[in-house]
CSV table of C-alpha atoms in Angstrom, one decimal:
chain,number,residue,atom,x,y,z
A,1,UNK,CA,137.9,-26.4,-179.1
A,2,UNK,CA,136.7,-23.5,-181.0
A,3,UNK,CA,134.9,-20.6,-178.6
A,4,UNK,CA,131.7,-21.7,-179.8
A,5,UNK,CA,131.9,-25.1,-178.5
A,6,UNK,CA,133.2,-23.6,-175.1
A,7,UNK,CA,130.1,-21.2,-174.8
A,8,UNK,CA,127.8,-24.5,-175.2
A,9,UNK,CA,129.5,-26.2,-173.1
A,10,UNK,CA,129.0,-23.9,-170.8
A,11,UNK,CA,125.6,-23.0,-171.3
A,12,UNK,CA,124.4,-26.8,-171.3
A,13,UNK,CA,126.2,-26.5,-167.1
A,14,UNK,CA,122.9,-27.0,-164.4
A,15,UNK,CA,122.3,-24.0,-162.7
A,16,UNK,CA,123.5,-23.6,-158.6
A,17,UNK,CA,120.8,-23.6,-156.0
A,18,UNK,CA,120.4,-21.4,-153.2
A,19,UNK,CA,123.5,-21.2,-150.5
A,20,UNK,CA,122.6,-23.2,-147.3
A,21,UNK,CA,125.0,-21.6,-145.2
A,22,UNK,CA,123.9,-17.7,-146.1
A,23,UNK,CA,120.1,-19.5,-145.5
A,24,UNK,CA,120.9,-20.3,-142.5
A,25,UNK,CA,122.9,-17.4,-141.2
A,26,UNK,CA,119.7,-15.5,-142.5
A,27,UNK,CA,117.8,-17.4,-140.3
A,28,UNK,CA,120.0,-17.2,-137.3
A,29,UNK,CA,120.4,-13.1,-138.1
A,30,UNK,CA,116.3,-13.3,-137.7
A,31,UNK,CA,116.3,-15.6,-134.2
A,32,UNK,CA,118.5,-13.2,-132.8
A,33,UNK,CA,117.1,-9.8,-133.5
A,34,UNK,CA,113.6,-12.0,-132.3
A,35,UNK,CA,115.0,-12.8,-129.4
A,36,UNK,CA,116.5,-9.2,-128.8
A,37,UNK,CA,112.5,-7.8,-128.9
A,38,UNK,CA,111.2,-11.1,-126.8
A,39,UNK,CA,114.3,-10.2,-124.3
A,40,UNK,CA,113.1,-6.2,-124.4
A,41,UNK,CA,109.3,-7.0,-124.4
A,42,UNK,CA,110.2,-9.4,-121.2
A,43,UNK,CA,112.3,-6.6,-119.8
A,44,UNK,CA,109.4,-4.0,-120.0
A,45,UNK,CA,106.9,-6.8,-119.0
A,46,UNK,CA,109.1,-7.3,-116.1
A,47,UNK,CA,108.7,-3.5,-115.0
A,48,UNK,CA,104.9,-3.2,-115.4
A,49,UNK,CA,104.4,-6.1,-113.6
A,50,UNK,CA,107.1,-4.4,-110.2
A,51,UNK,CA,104.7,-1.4,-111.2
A,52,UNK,CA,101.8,-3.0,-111.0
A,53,UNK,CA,103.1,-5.0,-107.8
A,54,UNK,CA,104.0,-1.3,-106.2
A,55,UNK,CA,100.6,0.1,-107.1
A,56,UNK,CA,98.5,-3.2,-105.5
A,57,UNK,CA,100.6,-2.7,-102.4
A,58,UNK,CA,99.8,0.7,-101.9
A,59,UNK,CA,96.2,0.1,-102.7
A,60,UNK,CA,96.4,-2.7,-100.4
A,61,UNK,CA,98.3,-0.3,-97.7
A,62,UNK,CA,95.3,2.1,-98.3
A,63,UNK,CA,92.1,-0.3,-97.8
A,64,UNK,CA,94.0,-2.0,-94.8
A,65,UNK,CA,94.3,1.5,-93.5
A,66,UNK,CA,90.6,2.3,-94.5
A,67,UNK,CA,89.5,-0.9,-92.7
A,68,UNK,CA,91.3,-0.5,-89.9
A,69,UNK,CA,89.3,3.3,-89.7
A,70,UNK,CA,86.4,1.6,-90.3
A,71,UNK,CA,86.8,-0.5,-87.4
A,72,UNK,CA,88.0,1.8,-85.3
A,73,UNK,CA,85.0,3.9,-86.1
A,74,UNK,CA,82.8,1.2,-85.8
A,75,UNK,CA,84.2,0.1,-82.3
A,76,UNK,CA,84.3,4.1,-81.1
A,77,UNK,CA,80.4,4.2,-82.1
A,78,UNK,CA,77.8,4.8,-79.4
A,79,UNK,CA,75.1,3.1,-80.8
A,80,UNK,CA,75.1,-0.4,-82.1
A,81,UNK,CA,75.6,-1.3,-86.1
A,82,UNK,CA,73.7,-4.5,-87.3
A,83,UNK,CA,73.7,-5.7,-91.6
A,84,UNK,CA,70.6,-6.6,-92.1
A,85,UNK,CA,69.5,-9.1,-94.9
A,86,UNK,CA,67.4,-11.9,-95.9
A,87,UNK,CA,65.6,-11.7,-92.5
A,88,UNK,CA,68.5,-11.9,-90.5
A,89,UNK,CA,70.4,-9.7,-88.6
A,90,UNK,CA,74.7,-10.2,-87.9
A,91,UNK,CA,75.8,-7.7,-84.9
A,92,UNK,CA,79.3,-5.5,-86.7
A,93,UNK,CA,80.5,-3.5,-84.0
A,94,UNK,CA,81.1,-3.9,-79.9
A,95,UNK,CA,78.1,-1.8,-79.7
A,96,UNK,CA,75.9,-4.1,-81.3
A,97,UNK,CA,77.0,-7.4,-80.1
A,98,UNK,CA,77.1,-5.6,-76.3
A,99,UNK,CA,73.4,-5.2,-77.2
A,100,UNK,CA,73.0,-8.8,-78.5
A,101,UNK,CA,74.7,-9.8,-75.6
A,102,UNK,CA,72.0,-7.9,-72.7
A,103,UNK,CA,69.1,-8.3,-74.3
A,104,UNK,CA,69.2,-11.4,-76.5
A,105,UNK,CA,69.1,-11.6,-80.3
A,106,UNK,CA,65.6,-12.8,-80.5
A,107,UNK,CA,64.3,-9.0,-78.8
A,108,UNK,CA,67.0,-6.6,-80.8
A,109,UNK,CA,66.5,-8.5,-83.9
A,110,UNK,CA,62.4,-7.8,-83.7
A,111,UNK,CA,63.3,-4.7,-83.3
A,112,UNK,CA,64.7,-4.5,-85.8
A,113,UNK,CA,62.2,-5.9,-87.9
A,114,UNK,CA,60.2,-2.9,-86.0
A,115,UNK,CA,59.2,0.4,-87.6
A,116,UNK,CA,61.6,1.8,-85.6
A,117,UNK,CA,61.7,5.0,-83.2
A,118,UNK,CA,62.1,4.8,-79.7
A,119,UNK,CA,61.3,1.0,-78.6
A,120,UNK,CA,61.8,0.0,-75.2
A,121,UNK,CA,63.5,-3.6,-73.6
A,122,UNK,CA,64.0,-5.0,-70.2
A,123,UNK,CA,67.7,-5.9,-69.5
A,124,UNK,CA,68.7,-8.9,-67.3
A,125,UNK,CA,68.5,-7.1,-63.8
A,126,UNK,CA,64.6,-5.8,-65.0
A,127,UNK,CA,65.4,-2.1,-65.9
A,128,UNK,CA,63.7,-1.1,-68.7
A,129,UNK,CA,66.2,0.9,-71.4
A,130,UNK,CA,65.0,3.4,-74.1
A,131,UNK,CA,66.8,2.0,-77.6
A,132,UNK,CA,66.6,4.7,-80.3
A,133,UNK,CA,66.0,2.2,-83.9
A,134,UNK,CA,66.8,3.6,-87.2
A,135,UNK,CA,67.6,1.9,-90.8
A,136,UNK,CA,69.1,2.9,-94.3
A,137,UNK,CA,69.1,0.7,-97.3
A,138,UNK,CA,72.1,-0.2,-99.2
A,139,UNK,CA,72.3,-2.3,-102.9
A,140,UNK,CA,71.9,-5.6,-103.1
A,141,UNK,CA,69.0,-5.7,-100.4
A,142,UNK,CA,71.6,-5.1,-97.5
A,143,UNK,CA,69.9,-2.9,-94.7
A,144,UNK,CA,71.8,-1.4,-92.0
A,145,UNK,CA,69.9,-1.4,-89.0
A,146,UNK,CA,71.4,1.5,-86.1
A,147,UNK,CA,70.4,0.8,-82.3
A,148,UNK,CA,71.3,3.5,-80.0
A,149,UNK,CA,71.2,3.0,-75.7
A,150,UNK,CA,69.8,6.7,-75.0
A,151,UNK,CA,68.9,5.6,-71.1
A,152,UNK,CA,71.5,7.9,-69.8
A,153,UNK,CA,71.0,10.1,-72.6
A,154,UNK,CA,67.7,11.0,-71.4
A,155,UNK,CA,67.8,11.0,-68.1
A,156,UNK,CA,70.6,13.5,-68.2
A,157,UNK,CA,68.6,15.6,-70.3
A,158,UNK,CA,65.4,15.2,-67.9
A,159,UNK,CA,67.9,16.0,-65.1
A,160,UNK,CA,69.6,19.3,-66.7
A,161,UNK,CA,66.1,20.7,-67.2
A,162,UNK,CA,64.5,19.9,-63.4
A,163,UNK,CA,67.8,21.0,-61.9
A,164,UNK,CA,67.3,24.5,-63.9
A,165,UNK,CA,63.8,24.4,-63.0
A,166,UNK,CA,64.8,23.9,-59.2
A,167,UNK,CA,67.0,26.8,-59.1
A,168,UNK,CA,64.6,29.5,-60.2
A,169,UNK,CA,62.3,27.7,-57.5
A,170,UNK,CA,64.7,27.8,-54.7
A,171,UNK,CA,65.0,31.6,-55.3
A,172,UNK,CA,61.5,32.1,-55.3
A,173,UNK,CA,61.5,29.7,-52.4
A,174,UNK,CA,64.0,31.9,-50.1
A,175,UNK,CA,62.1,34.9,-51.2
A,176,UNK,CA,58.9,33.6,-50.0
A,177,UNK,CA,60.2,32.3,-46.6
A,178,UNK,CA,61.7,35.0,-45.7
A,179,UNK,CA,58.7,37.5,-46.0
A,180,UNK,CA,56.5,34.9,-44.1
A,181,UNK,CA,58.0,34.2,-41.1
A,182,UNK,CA,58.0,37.8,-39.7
A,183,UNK,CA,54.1,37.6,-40.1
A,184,UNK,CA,53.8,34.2,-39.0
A,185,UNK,CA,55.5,34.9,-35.5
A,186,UNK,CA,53.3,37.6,-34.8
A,187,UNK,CA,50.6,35.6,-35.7
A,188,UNK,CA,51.7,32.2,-33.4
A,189,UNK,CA,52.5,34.9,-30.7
A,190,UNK,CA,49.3,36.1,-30.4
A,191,UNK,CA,47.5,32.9,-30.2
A,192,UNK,CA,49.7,32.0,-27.6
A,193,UNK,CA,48.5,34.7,-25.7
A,194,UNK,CA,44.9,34.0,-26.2
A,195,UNK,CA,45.2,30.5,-25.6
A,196,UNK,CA,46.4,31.7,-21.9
A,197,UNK,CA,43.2,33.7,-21.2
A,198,UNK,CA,41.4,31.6,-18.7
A,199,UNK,CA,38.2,33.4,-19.3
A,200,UNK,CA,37.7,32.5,-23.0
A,201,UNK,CA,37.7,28.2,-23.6
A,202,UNK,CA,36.2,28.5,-26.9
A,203,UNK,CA,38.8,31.4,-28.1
A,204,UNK,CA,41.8,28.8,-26.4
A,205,UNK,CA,40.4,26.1,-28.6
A,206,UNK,CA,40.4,28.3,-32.0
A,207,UNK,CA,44.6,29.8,-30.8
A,208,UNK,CA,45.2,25.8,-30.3
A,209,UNK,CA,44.5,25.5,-34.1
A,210,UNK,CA,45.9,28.5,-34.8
A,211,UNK,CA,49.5,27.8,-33.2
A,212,UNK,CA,49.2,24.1,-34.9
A,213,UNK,CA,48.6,25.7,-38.5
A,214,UNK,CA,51.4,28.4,-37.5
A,215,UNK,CA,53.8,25.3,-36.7
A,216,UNK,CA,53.3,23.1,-39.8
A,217,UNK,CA,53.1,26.5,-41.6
A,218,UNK,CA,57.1,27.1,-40.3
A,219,UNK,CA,57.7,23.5,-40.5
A,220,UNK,CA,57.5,24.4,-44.5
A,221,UNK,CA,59.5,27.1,-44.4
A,222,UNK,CA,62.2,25.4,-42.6
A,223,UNK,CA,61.9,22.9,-45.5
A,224,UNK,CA,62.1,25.7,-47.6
A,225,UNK,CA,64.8,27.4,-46.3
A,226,UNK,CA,66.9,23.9,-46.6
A,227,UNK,CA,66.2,23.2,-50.3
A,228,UNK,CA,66.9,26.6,-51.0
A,229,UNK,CA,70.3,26.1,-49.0
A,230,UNK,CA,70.8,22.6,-49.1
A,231,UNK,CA,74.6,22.3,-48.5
A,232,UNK,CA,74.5,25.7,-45.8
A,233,UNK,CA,78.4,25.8,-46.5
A,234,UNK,CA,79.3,22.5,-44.7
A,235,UNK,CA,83.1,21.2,-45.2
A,236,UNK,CA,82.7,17.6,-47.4
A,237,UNK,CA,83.6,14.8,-44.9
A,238,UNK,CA,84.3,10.8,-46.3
A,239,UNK,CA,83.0,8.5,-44.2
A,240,UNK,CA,81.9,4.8,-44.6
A,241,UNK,CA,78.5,4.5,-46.3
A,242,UNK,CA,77.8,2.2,-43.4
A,243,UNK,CA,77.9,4.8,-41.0
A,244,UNK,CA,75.7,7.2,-43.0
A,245,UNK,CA,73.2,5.0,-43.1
A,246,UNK,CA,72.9,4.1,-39.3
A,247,UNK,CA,72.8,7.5,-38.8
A,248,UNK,CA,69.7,7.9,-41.0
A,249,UNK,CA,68.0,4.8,-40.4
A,250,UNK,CA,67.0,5.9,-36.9
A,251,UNK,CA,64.3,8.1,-38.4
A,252,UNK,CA,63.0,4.9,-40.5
A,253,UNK,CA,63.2,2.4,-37.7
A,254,UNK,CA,61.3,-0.1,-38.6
A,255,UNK,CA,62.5,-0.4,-41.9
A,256,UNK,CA,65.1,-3.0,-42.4
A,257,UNK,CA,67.7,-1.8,-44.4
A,258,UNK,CA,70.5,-4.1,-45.7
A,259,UNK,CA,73.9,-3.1,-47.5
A,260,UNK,CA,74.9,-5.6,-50.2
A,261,UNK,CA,77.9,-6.1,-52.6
A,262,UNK,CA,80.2,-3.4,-52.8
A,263,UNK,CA,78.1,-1.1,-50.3
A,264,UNK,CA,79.6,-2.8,-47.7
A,265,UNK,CA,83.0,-1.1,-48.0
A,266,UNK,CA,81.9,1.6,-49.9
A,267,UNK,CA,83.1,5.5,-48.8
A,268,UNK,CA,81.0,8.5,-49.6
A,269,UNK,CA,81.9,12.1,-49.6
A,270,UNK,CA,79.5,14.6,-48.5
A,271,UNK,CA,78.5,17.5,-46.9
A,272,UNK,CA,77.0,15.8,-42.8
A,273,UNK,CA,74.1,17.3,-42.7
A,274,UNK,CA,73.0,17.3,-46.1
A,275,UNK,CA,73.7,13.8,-47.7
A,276,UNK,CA,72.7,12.8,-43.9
A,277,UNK,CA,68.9,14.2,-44.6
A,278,UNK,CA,69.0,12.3,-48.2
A,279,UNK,CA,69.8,9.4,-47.1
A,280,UNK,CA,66.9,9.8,-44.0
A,281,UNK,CA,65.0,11.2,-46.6
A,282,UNK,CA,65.3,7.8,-49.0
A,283,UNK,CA,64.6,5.7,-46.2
A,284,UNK,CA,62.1,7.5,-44.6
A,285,UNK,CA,59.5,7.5,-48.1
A,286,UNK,CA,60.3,4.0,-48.4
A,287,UNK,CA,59.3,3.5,-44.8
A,288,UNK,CA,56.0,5.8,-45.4
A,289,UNK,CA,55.0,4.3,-48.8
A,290,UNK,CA,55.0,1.1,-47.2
A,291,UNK,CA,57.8,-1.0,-47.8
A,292,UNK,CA,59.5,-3.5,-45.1
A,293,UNK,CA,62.9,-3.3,-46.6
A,294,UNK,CA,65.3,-1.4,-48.4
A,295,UNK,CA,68.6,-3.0,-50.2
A,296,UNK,CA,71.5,-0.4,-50.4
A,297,UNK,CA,74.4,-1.5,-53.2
A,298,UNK,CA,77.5,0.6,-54.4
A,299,UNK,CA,79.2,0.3,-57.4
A,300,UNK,CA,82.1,2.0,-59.1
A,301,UNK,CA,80.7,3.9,-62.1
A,302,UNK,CA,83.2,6.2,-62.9
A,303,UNK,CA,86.8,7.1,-61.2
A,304,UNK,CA,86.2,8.6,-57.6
A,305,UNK,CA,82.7,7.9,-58.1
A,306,UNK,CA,79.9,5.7,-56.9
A,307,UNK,CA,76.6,4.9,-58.5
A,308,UNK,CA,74.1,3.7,-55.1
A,309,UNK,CA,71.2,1.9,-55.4
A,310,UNK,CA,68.3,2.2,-52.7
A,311,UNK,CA,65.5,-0.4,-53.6
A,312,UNK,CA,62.4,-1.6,-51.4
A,313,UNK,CA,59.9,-4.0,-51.7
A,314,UNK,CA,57.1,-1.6,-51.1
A,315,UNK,CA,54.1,-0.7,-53.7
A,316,UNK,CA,56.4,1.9,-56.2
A,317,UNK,CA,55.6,5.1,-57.4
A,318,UNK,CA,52.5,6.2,-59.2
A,319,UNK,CA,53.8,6.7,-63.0
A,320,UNK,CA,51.7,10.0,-62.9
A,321,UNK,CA,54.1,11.1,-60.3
A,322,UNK,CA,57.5,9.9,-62.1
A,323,UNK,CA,58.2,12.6,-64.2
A,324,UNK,CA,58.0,15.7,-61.7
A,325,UNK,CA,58.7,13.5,-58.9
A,326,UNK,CA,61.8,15.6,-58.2
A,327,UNK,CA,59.6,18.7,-58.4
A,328,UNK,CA,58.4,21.3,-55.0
A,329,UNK,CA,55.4,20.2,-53.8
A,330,UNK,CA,54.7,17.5,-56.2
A,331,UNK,CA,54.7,15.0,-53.4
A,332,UNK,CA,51.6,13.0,-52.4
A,333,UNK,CA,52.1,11.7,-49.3
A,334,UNK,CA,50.1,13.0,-47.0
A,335,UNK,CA,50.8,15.0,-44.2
A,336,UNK,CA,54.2,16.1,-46.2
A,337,UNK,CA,55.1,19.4,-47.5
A,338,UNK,CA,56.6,17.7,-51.0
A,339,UNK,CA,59.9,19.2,-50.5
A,340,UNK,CA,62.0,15.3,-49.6
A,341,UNK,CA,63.2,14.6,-53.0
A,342,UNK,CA,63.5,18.2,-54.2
A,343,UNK,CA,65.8,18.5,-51.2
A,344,UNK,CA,68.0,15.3,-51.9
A,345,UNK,CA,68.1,16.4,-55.6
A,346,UNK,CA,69.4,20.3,-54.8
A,347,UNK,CA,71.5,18.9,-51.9
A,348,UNK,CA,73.2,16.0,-54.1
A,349,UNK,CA,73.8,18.6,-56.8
A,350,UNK,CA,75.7,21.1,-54.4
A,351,UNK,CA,77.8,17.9,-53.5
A,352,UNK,CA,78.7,17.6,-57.6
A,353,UNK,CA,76.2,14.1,-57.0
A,354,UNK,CA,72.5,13.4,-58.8
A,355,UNK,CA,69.3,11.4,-58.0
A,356,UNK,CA,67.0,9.7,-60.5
A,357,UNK,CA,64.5,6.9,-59.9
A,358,UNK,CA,65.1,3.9,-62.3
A,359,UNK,CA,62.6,2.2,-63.7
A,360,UNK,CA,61.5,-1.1,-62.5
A,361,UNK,CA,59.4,-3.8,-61.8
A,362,UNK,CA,58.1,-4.5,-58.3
A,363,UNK,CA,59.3,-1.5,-55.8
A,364,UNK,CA,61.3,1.7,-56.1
A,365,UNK,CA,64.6,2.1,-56.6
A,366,UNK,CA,66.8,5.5,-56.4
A,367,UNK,CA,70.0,5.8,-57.9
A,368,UNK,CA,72.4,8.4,-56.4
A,369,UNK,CA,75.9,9.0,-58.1
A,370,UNK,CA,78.2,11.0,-55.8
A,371,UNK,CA,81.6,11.3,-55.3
A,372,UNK,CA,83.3,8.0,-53.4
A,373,UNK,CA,84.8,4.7,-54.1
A,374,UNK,CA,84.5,1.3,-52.7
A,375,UNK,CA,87.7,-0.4,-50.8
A,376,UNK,CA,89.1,-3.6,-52.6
């Protein structure tokens, strides 16, 4: 065959498609380096999510932490925390569900509903409390509503400011007791001389009421003298309250006077004389005021100490005497020189104890705190 024939023949040959092996190592080439990035992008999506993991634990670390502040906060609060919204109110804290608890929800939530300020509620054993009421408004219509107990607060703040009004007085008092007597015994010793004169019945008459004024005259300074020295240096005994009480019930007689609870047992510590005129002198003005009985009851209110309760059945105490009841001379009993309770309260205040009448219905009652503890 010539070469021309050959290059048709070769020419007329069909032309070869494309290679199915290379094809497929292609594809294979591009599954691999596909699966390389998936494997790399899995890898990295693997670390984010440990780093995200780490990151929600320590955030989760942090708010537990933060919660548990909050509630420790919450719990170490003095005044009660309430969330207030859609007309209700949901006690958060000890405080406030210790609140919820004595006075009911129905009276804390009004109270909430109030203006606020200083509101006032009668707990279960009918003394009235002071309740400080305050609010702040949060998003979302949330209101927190703050309740604070300032009872205590108050009194002790009433009490700090007599007790530094009494000791100005009692110097003052000492002053003036001292520079009356010497005047007041000449003065009784002359009437007593013209009260003997047989020849003058009228003058005997007018030194009768001389003397008398010159006795109730140093009947007040005695008083004096004691409130001005109440505890006169006496070594603190303990005894059982029983005992004290005996002792000053025989100037109140006919008062019947009855220990309950924890009284029974109770031991005091005291100066004798002192706490011993308190005591007469608590059940002596119930006595005078008109009651028929007093009810004595201890109870621990803080270590080595002893909150007493001394409560009649007789008319109370005028509220235009409560707040300078405690005061000289602010007394009005007659026939009295108003120095009882300013006595008890310098006395129990030497002894490291304090007096306050607690508000109530029906009666008096005195609370003294003093140093003591009641046997189990």
């Amino acid at each position: 065959m010539s070469g021309a024939g050959a290059e048709r023949a070769t020419g007329d040959a069909p032309a070869r498609g494309p290679d199915p092996a290379a094809d497929l190592l292609a594809r294979f080439q591009w599954f691999c380096e596909a699966s390389g990035r998936l494997e790399l992008a899995y890898r990295q999506l693997q670390e984010e999510t440990r780093r995200v993991d780490r990151e929600l634990a320590e955030a989760n670390r942090r708010l537990a932490g933060a919660l548990a502040e909050r509630e420790e906060i919450l719990a170490s609060m003095p005044l009660g925390v309430f969330r207030m919204q859609a007309g209700a109110s949901e006690p958060i804290n000890p405080e406030a569900r210790r609140l919820v608890a004595r006075f009911g929800a129905g009276p804390v939530a009004a109270l909430l509903e109030g203006p606020g300020g200083t509101e006032s509620l009668v707990d279960p054993d009918g003394r009235a409390r002071r309740l400080q009421v305050t609010a702040t408004d949060l998003p979302g219509g949330v209101r927190l509503g703050f309740v604070e107990d300032r009872t205590e607060i108050d009194a002790l703040s009433e009490e700090l400011g007599r007790l530094a009004r009494l000791s100005s007085l009692s110097e003052l008092a000492l002053g003036v007791a001292h520079e009356v007597r010497n005047p007041l015994t000449a003065i009784a010793g002359f009437a007593g001389m013209l009260r003997r004169d047989p020849d003058a019945p009228k003058a005997r008459r007018w030194a009768e009421a001389i003397e008398e004024g010159a006795q109730r005259v140093e009947r007040i300074i005695r008083d004096l003298l004691v409130f001005a020295r109440p505890e006169d240096r006496e070594p603190v005994v303990e005894r059982r309250l029983g005992a004290w009480i005996a002792e000053a019930h025989e100037d109140a007689e006919a008062l019947a006077v009855e220990l309950e609870g924890g009284a029974v047992g109770a031991r005091v510590r005291g100066a004798p004389e002192a706490l011993g005129k308190v005591f007469a002198n608590l059940l002596r003005n119930a006595a005078e005021a008109g009651a028929g009985r007093v009810v004595v009851t201890a109870e621990a209110c803080e270590p080595d100490r002893l909150r007493l309760r001394f409560a009649d059945d007789g008319p109370g105490v005028p509220r235009e005497l409560r707040d300078r009841l405690f005061d000289p001379f602010a007394g009005g009993r007659p026939g009295g020189t108003g120095l009882g309770l300013a006595f008890c309260a310098r006395a129990l205040e030497a002894m490291d104890g304090r007096i306050r009448l607690e508000d109530r219905a029906g009666g008096a009652c005195f609370v003294v705190e003093l140093p003591g503890r009641v046997d189990a």
